Coordinates of C-alpha atoms and ligand atoms in Angstrom, one line a residue:
Chain A
M9 CA 99.0 40.9 270.8
R10 CA 100.0 39.6 267.4
E11 CA 103.1 41.8 266.8
F12 CA 104.5 40.8 270.2
I13 CA 104.1 37.1 269.3
E14 CA 105.6 37.6 265.8
H15 CA 108.8 39.1 267.4
L16 CA 108.9 36.5 270.1
K17 CA 108.8 33.8 267.4
T18 CA 112.0 35.2 266.0
G19 CA 113.6 35.3 269.4
K20 CA 113.1 39.0 270.0
F21 CA 111.6 40.4 273.2
R22 CA 109.9 43.6 272.4
V23 CA 107.4 45.2 274.7
P24 CA 104.6 47.6 273.7
K25 CA 105.5 51.1 275.1
C26 CA 102.9 53.8 275.3
M27 CA 103.5 56.5 272.7
S28 CA 102.0 59.1 275.0
C29 CA 103.0 58.4 278.6
G30 CA 106.0 56.1 277.9
R31 CA 105.0 53.2 280.2
N32 CA 105.1 49.5 279.2
A33 CA 101.8 47.8 278.5
W34 CA 102.0 44.4 280.1
P35 CA 100.6 41.8 279.2
P36 CA 101.3 43.1 275.7
S37 CA 98.5 45.3 274.4
H38 CA 97.8 47.8 271.7
C39 CA 96.2 50.0 274.3
C40 CA 98.1 51.6 277.2
P41 CA 96.4 50.4 280.4
Y42 CA 97.5 53.7 282.1
C43 CA 96.4 56.4 279.7
L44 CA 94.6 54.4 276.9
S45 CA 96.8 55.8 274.2
K46 CA 98.3 53.6 271.4
T47 CA 101.5 51.6 272.0
S48 CA 104.4 50.6 269.9
L49 CA 106.9 47.8 270.3
K50 CA 110.3 48.8 271.8
K51 CA 113.4 47.0 273.0
I52 CA 113.6 47.1 276.9
E53 CA 116.2 46.5 279.5
T54 CA 115.9 42.8 280.2
T55 CA 118.1 42.6 283.3
G56 CA 115.9 42.3 286.4
I57 CA 115.4 40.8 289.8
L58 CA 114.4 37.2 290.5
L59 CA 111.5 37.5 293.0
E60 CA 110.8 33.8 293.7
F61 CA 111.7 30.5 292.1
T62 CA 111.0 26.8 292.3
S63 CA 111.0 23.7 290.2
S64 CA 108.4 21.8 288.1
H65 CA 108.1 18.1 287.7
C66 CA 105.0 18.2 285.5
K67 CA 105.3 16.0 282.4
G68 CA 106.6 18.0 279.5
K69 CA 107.1 21.1 281.7
E70 CA 110.1 19.9 283.9
G71 CA 112.5 22.6 284.9
I72 CA 113.4 25.5 287.2
F73 CA 111.2 28.6 286.9
G74 CA 110.7 31.8 288.7
L75 CA 109.0 35.2 288.7
V76 CA 111.2 38.0 287.4
E77 CA 110.6 41.7 287.5
M78 CA 112.4 43.9 285.0
S79 CA 111.7 47.4 283.5
G80 CA 108.4 47.5 285.5
I81 CA 107.0 44.2 284.2
K82 CA 106.8 40.8 285.7
L83 CA 107.0 37.4 283.9
V84 CA 107.7 33.7 284.6
G85 CA 111.2 32.8 283.4
S86 CA 112.9 29.5 282.9
F87 CA 116.4 28.7 284.2
H88 CA 119.0 26.1 283.4
T89 CA 120.7 26.4 286.8
T90 CA 119.6 25.7 290.4
H91 CA 122.3 28.1 291.7
L92 CA 119.7 30.8 292.2
K93 CA 118.7 33.1 295.1
E94 CA 115.6 35.3 295.5
G95 CA 116.5 38.9 295.0
M96 CA 119.5 38.1 292.7
K97 CA 120.0 39.9 289.4
V98 CA 119.1 37.9 286.3
R99 CA 119.1 38.7 282.6
M100 CA 117.1 37.3 279.7
K101 CA 119.3 35.1 277.6
E102 CA 116.9 33.7 275.1
C103 CA 113.2 33.8 274.4
G104 CA 110.8 32.4 271.8
I105 CA 107.8 30.2 271.2
G106 CA 108.3 26.5 272.0
P107 CA 107.2 23.5 270.0
D108 CA 104.1 23.2 272.2
G109 CA 103.1 26.8 271.3
T110 CA 103.8 28.4 274.7
A111 CA 106.2 31.3 275.1
F112 CA 109.5 30.8 276.9
Y113 CA 111.8 33.3 278.5
F114 CA 115.2 31.9 279.5
F115 CA 117.1 33.8 282.2
T116 CA 120.6 33.5 283.7
P117 CA 122.2 35.1 286.7
T118 CA 124.3 38.1 285.8
M119 CA 127.9 38.0 286.8
A120 CA 127.9 40.1 290.0
Chain B
M17 CA 67.7 47.3 297.8
R18 CA 65.6 44.2 298.4
R19 CA 66.9 41.3 300.5
V20 CA 67.7 38.1 298.7
A21 CA 67.3 34.5 300.0
I22 CA 68.3 31.1 298.8
S23 CA 65.2 28.9 298.7
S24 CA 66.5 25.6 297.4
W25 CA 69.6 24.0 296.1
A26 CA 71.0 20.7 294.8
T27 CA 74.4 19.3 293.8
S28 CA 75.0 16.3 291.6
K29 CA 77.5 13.5 292.4
F30 CA 80.9 14.7 291.1
A31 CA 82.6 12.0 288.9
K32 CA 85.7 11.6 286.8
D33 CA 83.4 10.7 284.0
S34 CA 79.7 11.0 284.4
R35 CA 79.1 9.7 280.9
M36 CA 76.7 12.6 280.4
P37 CA 77.1 15.4 277.9
L38 CA 77.4 18.9 279.5
L39 CA 73.8 20.1 279.1
E40 CA 72.3 16.8 280.4
L41 CA 74.7 17.1 283.4
A42 CA 73.5 20.7 283.9
C43 CA 69.8 19.7 284.0
E44 CA 70.3 17.1 286.7
P45 CA 70.4 19.4 289.9
C46 CA 67.9 21.8 288.3
A47 CA 65.3 19.1 287.8
E48 CA 65.7 18.2 291.5
I49 CA 65.2 21.8 292.5
L50 CA 62.3 22.4 290.1
K51 CA 60.3 19.3 291.1
N52 CA 60.2 20.5 294.8
S53 CA 60.0 24.3 294.6
V54 CA 58.1 27.2 293.0
P55 CA 56.4 26.6 289.7
R56 CA 58.8 27.0 286.8
K57 CA 56.8 29.9 285.3
E58 CA 57.6 32.0 288.3
I59 CA 61.3 31.8 287.7
D60 CA 62.5 35.0 286.0
A61 CA 66.1 34.2 285.2
V62 CA 68.4 31.3 284.4
L63 CA 72.1 32.0 284.7
F64 CA 74.4 29.2 283.5
S65 CA 77.9 29.2 284.9
S66 CA 80.4 27.2 282.8
C67 CA 83.8 27.6 281.0
A68 CA 82.5 25.4 278.2
T69 CA 82.1 27.4 275.1
D70 CA 78.9 25.7 273.8
Q71 CA 76.8 28.3 272.0
Y72 CA 73.6 29.6 273.5
S73 CA 73.9 27.0 276.3
S74 CA 71.9 28.8 279.0
T75 CA 69.0 29.2 276.7
I76 CA 69.2 25.6 275.4
I77 CA 69.1 24.4 279.1
S78 CA 66.1 26.7 279.8
E79 CA 64.2 25.2 276.9
M80 CA 65.2 21.6 278.0
L81 CA 63.8 22.4 281.4
G82 CA 60.6 23.7 279.9
M83 CA 61.3 27.2 281.2
H84 CA 60.6 30.6 279.6
P85 CA 62.6 33.0 281.8
K86 CA 62.9 36.8 281.2
V87 CA 66.7 36.5 281.4
S88 CA 68.9 33.6 280.3
H89 CA 72.6 33.6 279.6
R90 CA 75.9 32.0 280.4
I91 CA 78.6 33.4 282.7
D92 CA 82.2 32.5 282.3
N93 CA 85.0 33.7 284.6
L94 CA 87.1 30.6 285.0
C95 CA 87.0 29.1 288.6
N96 CA 85.2 32.2 289.9
S97 CA 82.2 31.7 287.4
G98 CA 79.8 30.1 289.8
T99 CA 80.2 32.7 292.5
N100 CA 80.0 35.5 289.9
A101 CA 76.7 34.0 288.6
V102 CA 75.3 34.0 292.2
A103 CA 76.4 37.7 292.5
S104 CA 74.7 38.5 289.2
A105 CA 71.4 36.7 290.3
F106 CA 71.6 38.5 293.6
A107 CA 71.9 41.9 291.8
M108 CA 69.0 41.2 289.5
I109 CA 66.7 40.3 292.4
A110 CA 67.9 43.1 294.7
S111 CA 67.3 45.6 292.0
G112 CA 63.8 44.4 291.3
L113 CA 64.6 43.3 287.7
C114 CA 63.7 39.7 288.7
D115 CA 61.9 38.0 291.6
S116 CA 63.6 34.7 291.4
A117 CA 66.7 33.3 289.6
L118 CA 68.0 29.8 289.0
V119 CA 71.8 29.7 289.0
L120 CA 73.3 26.5 287.7
G121 CA 76.9 25.5 287.2
A122 CA 78.1 22.6 285.1
E123 CA 81.4 21.5 283.8
K124 CA 83.1 18.5 282.2
A125 CA 86.5 17.2 283.3
D126 CA 88.1 18.2 280.0
S127 CA 86.8 21.8 280.3
P128 CA 88.7 24.5 278.3
G129 CA 88.8 26.3 281.7
N130 CA 91.6 24.0 282.9
K131 CA 94.4 25.4 280.8
L132 CA 95.3 29.0 280.5
L133 CA 96.9 29.5 277.2
W134 CA 96.2 33.3 276.9
D135 CA 98.4 34.3 279.8
I136 CA 101.7 35.1 278.1
T137 CA 103.2 36.4 281.4
R138 CA 103.5 32.7 282.5
G139 CA 106.0 31.7 279.9
S140 CA 106.1 27.9 279.5
F141 CA 104.7 27.3 283.0
I142 CA 101.0 27.5 282.1
F143 CA 99.5 25.1 284.6
P144 CA 97.8 26.5 287.7
V145 CA 100.1 24.4 289.9
H146 CA 103.0 26.6 288.7
W147 CA 101.7 29.9 290.1
A148 CA 100.5 28.1 293.2
A149 CA 104.0 26.7 293.8
I150 CA 105.4 30.3 293.7
F151 CA 102.8 31.5 296.3
A152 CA 103.7 28.5 298.5
K153 CA 107.4 29.0 298.2
A154 CA 107.0 32.7 299.1
H155 CA 104.8 32.0 302.1
M156 CA 107.3 29.4 303.4
R157 CA 110.2 31.7 302.9
K158 CA 108.6 34.7 304.6
Y159 CA 106.6 33.1 307.3
G160 CA 108.1 29.7 307.9
T161 CA 105.0 27.9 306.7
T162 CA 105.8 24.2 306.3
E163 CA 104.9 21.5 303.8
E164 CA 103.4 19.5 306.7
Q165 CA 100.9 22.4 307.5
M166 CA 99.9 22.4 303.8
A167 CA 99.5 18.6 303.9
K168 CA 97.2 18.9 307.0
V169 CA 94.8 21.0 304.8
S170 CA 94.6 18.0 302.4
V171 CA 94.1 15.5 305.3
K172 CA 91.3 17.6 306.8
N173 CA 89.5 18.2 303.5
H174 CA 89.7 14.5 302.4
K175 CA 88.4 13.6 305.8
N176 CA 85.4 15.9 305.3
A177 CA 84.8 14.7 301.8
A178 CA 84.6 11.1 303.1
K179 CA 81.3 12.2 304.7
N180 CA 80.0 13.8 301.5
P181 CA 78.1 11.5 299.2
Q182 CA 78.5 14.0 296.3
A183 CA 82.3 14.2 296.6
L184 CA 84.7 12.8 294.0
F185 CA 87.1 11.5 296.7
K186 CA 85.6 9.6 299.5
K187 CA 88.7 8.1 300.9
E188 CA 90.6 9.7 303.8
V189 CA 94.4 10.3 303.4
T190 CA 97.1 10.3 306.0
L191 CA 99.7 13.0 306.6
S192 CA 102.4 10.7 305.4
E193 CA 100.5 9.8 302.3
V194 CA 100.2 13.5 301.4
M195 CA 103.8 14.2 302.3
N196 CA 105.0 11.2 300.2
S197 CA 102.8 11.8 297.2
K198 CA 104.4 12.6 293.9
K199 CA 106.1 16.0 293.6
I200 CA 104.3 18.2 291.0
A201 CA 105.9 21.6 291.4
E202 CA 107.9 22.1 294.6
P203 CA 106.7 22.3 297.4
I204 CA 103.3 21.1 295.9
K205 CA 102.7 17.4 295.8
L206 CA 99.9 15.4 294.1
L207 CA 97.7 15.3 297.2
D208 CA 98.1 19.1 297.7
C209 CA 96.2 19.5 294.4
S210 CA 92.5 19.3 293.4
A211 CA 91.4 17.3 290.3
S212 CA 89.2 18.3 287.5
C213 CA 86.0 16.3 287.1
D214 CA 82.4 16.3 285.9
G215 CA 79.9 18.0 288.1
A216 CA 76.8 20.2 288.3
S217 CA 75.2 22.3 291.0
A218 CA 72.2 24.7 291.2
V219 CA 70.7 27.2 293.6
L220 CA 67.4 29.1 293.4
L221 CA 67.5 32.7 294.6
V222 CA 64.3 34.6 295.5
S223 CA 63.2 38.0 296.7
E224 CA 62.3 38.8 300.3
E225 CA 58.6 38.8 299.3
K226 CA 58.9 35.3 297.9
A227 CA 60.9 34.1 300.8
K228 CA 58.0 34.9 303.2
N229 CA 56.5 31.5 302.2
L230 CA 59.6 29.6 303.2
D231 CA 60.1 27.8 306.5
N232 CA 63.7 28.7 307.1
P233 CA 65.3 30.7 304.2
V234 CA 69.0 31.3 304.0
W235 CA 69.9 34.9 303.4
I236 CA 72.6 36.4 301.3
N237 CA 73.8 39.2 303.5
G238 CA 76.8 40.5 301.6
I239 CA 78.8 40.0 298.5
G240 CA 82.2 41.3 297.6
Q241 CA 84.0 40.9 294.3
Q242 CA 87.4 42.1 293.0
T243 CA 89.1 41.8 289.7
N244 CA 92.8 42.8 289.8
S245 CA 94.0 41.4 286.5
A246 CA 93.7 38.5 284.2
S247 CA 97.4 37.6 284.2
F248 CA 99.5 36.1 286.9
A249 CA 102.1 38.8 286.6
N250 CA 99.7 41.5 287.6
A251 CA 97.5 39.6 290.1
T252 CA 99.3 40.6 293.3
N253 CA 102.2 42.7 294.4
D254 CA 102.8 40.5 297.5
L255 CA 103.3 36.8 296.7
T256 CA 102.1 35.8 300.1
T257 CA 98.6 37.4 299.7
I258 CA 95.7 37.0 297.2
E259 CA 95.0 40.8 297.1
A260 CA 91.7 40.3 295.2
A261 CA 90.4 38.0 297.9
K262 CA 91.4 40.4 300.7
R263 CA 89.6 43.2 299.0
A264 CA 86.5 41.1 298.1
A265 CA 86.3 40.0 301.8
R266 CA 86.4 43.6 303.0
Y267 CA 83.5 44.6 300.7
A268 CA 81.5 41.5 301.8
F269 CA 82.1 42.1 305.5
E270 CA 81.1 45.8 305.2
M271 CA 78.0 45.0 303.2
S272 CA 76.8 42.3 305.7
Q273 CA 77.9 44.4 308.7
T274 CA 79.7 41.4 310.2
K275 CA 83.3 40.4 310.9
P276 CA 85.5 37.3 310.6
S277 CA 85.0 36.3 314.2
K278 CA 81.3 35.9 313.5
I279 CA 81.7 33.3 310.8
D280 CA 80.8 29.7 311.9
V281 CA 81.2 27.9 308.6
A282 CA 83.2 28.6 305.4
E283 CA 83.8 27.1 302.0
L284 CA 87.2 28.4 300.9
H285 CA 88.9 28.0 297.5
D286 CA 91.5 25.2 298.1
A287 CA 92.4 24.1 294.6
F288 CA 95.8 23.8 296.2
T289 CA 96.4 23.5 299.9
I290 CA 98.4 26.7 300.1
L291 CA 95.4 28.6 298.9
E292 CA 93.4 27.6 301.9
I293 CA 96.2 28.9 304.1
L294 CA 96.3 32.2 302.2
A295 CA 92.5 32.4 302.5
Y296 CA 92.7 32.1 306.3
E297 CA 94.8 35.3 306.3
D298 CA 93.2 37.2 303.5
L299 CA 89.7 36.8 305.1
G300 CA 91.0 37.8 308.5
F301 CA 90.5 34.5 310.2
A302 CA 94.2 34.3 311.0
E303 CA 96.8 37.0 311.4
K304 CA 99.2 37.7 308.5
G305 CA 101.7 34.9 308.4
G306 CA 99.7 32.8 310.9
G307 CA 97.8 30.8 308.3
G308 CA 100.1 27.7 308.6
K309 CA 99.3 27.3 312.3
F310 CA 95.6 28.1 311.8
V311 CA 95.1 24.7 310.1
D312 CA 94.8 23.1 313.5
Q313 CA 92.0 25.5 314.8
Q314 CA 88.5 24.2 315.7
E315 CA 86.5 27.4 315.9
I316 CA 85.4 27.7 312.3
A317 CA 84.2 24.7 310.3
I318 CA 86.3 25.1 307.1
N319 CA 85.4 23.2 303.9
P320 CA 82.9 20.8 305.6
R321 CA 81.9 19.4 302.2
G322 CA 85.6 18.5 301.6
G323 CA 86.4 21.7 299.7
I324 CA 87.7 21.6 296.1
I325 CA 90.5 19.1 297.1
G326 CA 87.9 16.6 298.4
C327 CA 85.0 17.2 296.1
G328 CA 86.8 17.7 292.8
H329 CA 87.0 20.9 290.7
P330 CA 84.5 21.1 287.9
V331 CA 85.6 24.7 287.2
G332 CA 82.4 26.5 286.5
T333 CA 80.4 24.5 289.0
T334 CA 82.7 25.0 292.0
G335 CA 81.3 28.4 293.1
V336 CA 77.7 27.2 293.0
A337 CA 78.6 24.0 294.9
Q338 CA 80.3 26.0 297.6
V339 CA 77.1 28.1 298.0
T340 CA 74.9 25.0 298.2
E341 CA 77.1 23.6 301.0
V342 CA 77.0 26.7 303.1
A343 CA 73.2 26.9 302.5
S344 CA 72.8 23.3 303.6
Q345 CA 74.8 23.9 306.8
L346 CA 72.9 27.1 307.7
A347 CA 69.6 25.4 307.1
G348 CA 70.6 22.4 309.2
K349 CA 70.3 20.0 306.3
A350 CA 73.9 18.9 305.9
G351 CA 73.3 15.4 307.2
K352 CA 76.3 13.5 308.5
R353 CA 78.6 16.5 308.1
Q354 CA 76.3 19.0 309.8
V355 CA 78.2 21.7 311.8
K356 CA 76.3 22.3 315.0
G357 CA 74.8 25.7 315.7
C358 CA 76.0 27.6 312.7
K359 CA 74.3 30.9 312.0
T360 CA 76.7 32.8 309.7
G361 CA 78.6 31.3 306.7
L362 CA 81.0 32.4 304.1
V363 CA 82.0 31.4 300.6
Q364 CA 85.3 32.5 299.1
N365 CA 86.3 31.7 295.5
L366 CA 89.1 32.7 293.1
A367 CA 90.1 32.5 289.5
A368 CA 93.4 32.3 287.6
A369 CA 96.2 32.8 290.1
G370 CA 93.9 34.8 292.4
S371 CA 93.6 37.5 289.8
S372 CA 89.9 37.8 290.7
A373 CA 87.9 36.8 293.7
T374 CA 84.4 36.6 295.2
V375 CA 83.3 36.5 298.9
I376 CA 79.7 35.8 299.8
I377 CA 78.4 36.0 303.3
M378 CA 75.2 34.1 304.2
G379 CA 73.0 33.9 307.3
A380 CA 70.3 31.6 308.6
Ligands
ZN409 ZN1 100.1 55.6 278.4

């Protein structure tokens, strides 16, 4: 979805929300997958739960990553720290499009 | 619905670089089948499975092979393409639309199917090994599955591949070699992973009527397919299960009126060792959580051709190649790797983080 990417490029995480049933369309789409109505980008709560995490040693893709669930959507986030635990609360700190053209979503543990 | 049989099949030698362009590669196993089977004019459909985006490729191949089928088109569904193409051919024959269909798969090592740039839910971690590592981590945490159990899958499949002249890897590996191989995405190491390669495979499916002339046809008794999502985020709610595979298996077992305990031989999607362990559970061979221990079982011959780990993974070819292996086994034509006395076989295949899956049950 072009608008989602345009916002992401400027560091803003905006998710298409259905104008009829109010649910989030994820992966981003113009069309609500629940009721097929139109969606429009909205700011959402970006504090969520870390479901699972591990580390990558792939060339150019080194780092800690994990699956995060927030506001009813799931996505793979990046982390700067290894002090993580499954089930912990994390919040999105930064997002954007990297030099290689892929999206990134940096998360950090919330202060409990 | 008419019954559908597999009458002949062939798989080319998988290679890192075959030095053949895609369409030439695709013709190789087809020529082998067509020289020894029904006249080409009797084949009603040519279905080409590939993630390569070459225009009009199925029709070009049909022309190259001197064929004028009623139906000819390409099927692309990432790693699941080949099994989806077999399912489509099955449906065309079962419905009476066609009496015979040639399904071929071909892929080059640099296929666009290897990288998944469209899945924005994966963030920067776009390689298949990344989602596989999350599944592995979750299974280890919940059920105590070990890195050693995963490594055993690789040892077994490399051992099987050593007996398969078409396989990319023909060298056995030891447990310590797997355990000490380079870390890719923890807990997954280099020898837990499959490799992309060049490869082609083809099968000819025929109606019950046409199968009457065959000595010992192999029957397709059930097919189940399930598409849960395209993205990793929405593929499964439980990170220790490939939900699409579980559902596809249920459909296939229902359709074939058989059950997991009746399966003698199976080709399972093992692009990463953890996936074979998940498949044991999702297909009902092992109880939930027991997949790690199931690696040591001897009841069912699993991935006798060497699986994806041993044979290599030419994405759009894999599903077709899996079907050719189970057909060879059921027909008693698997040579050095023949599994004794097998009557019922199964193929399970996945695409993109297990977001879609196919299960095919075959019988002698
Ligand atoms: Zn809606």
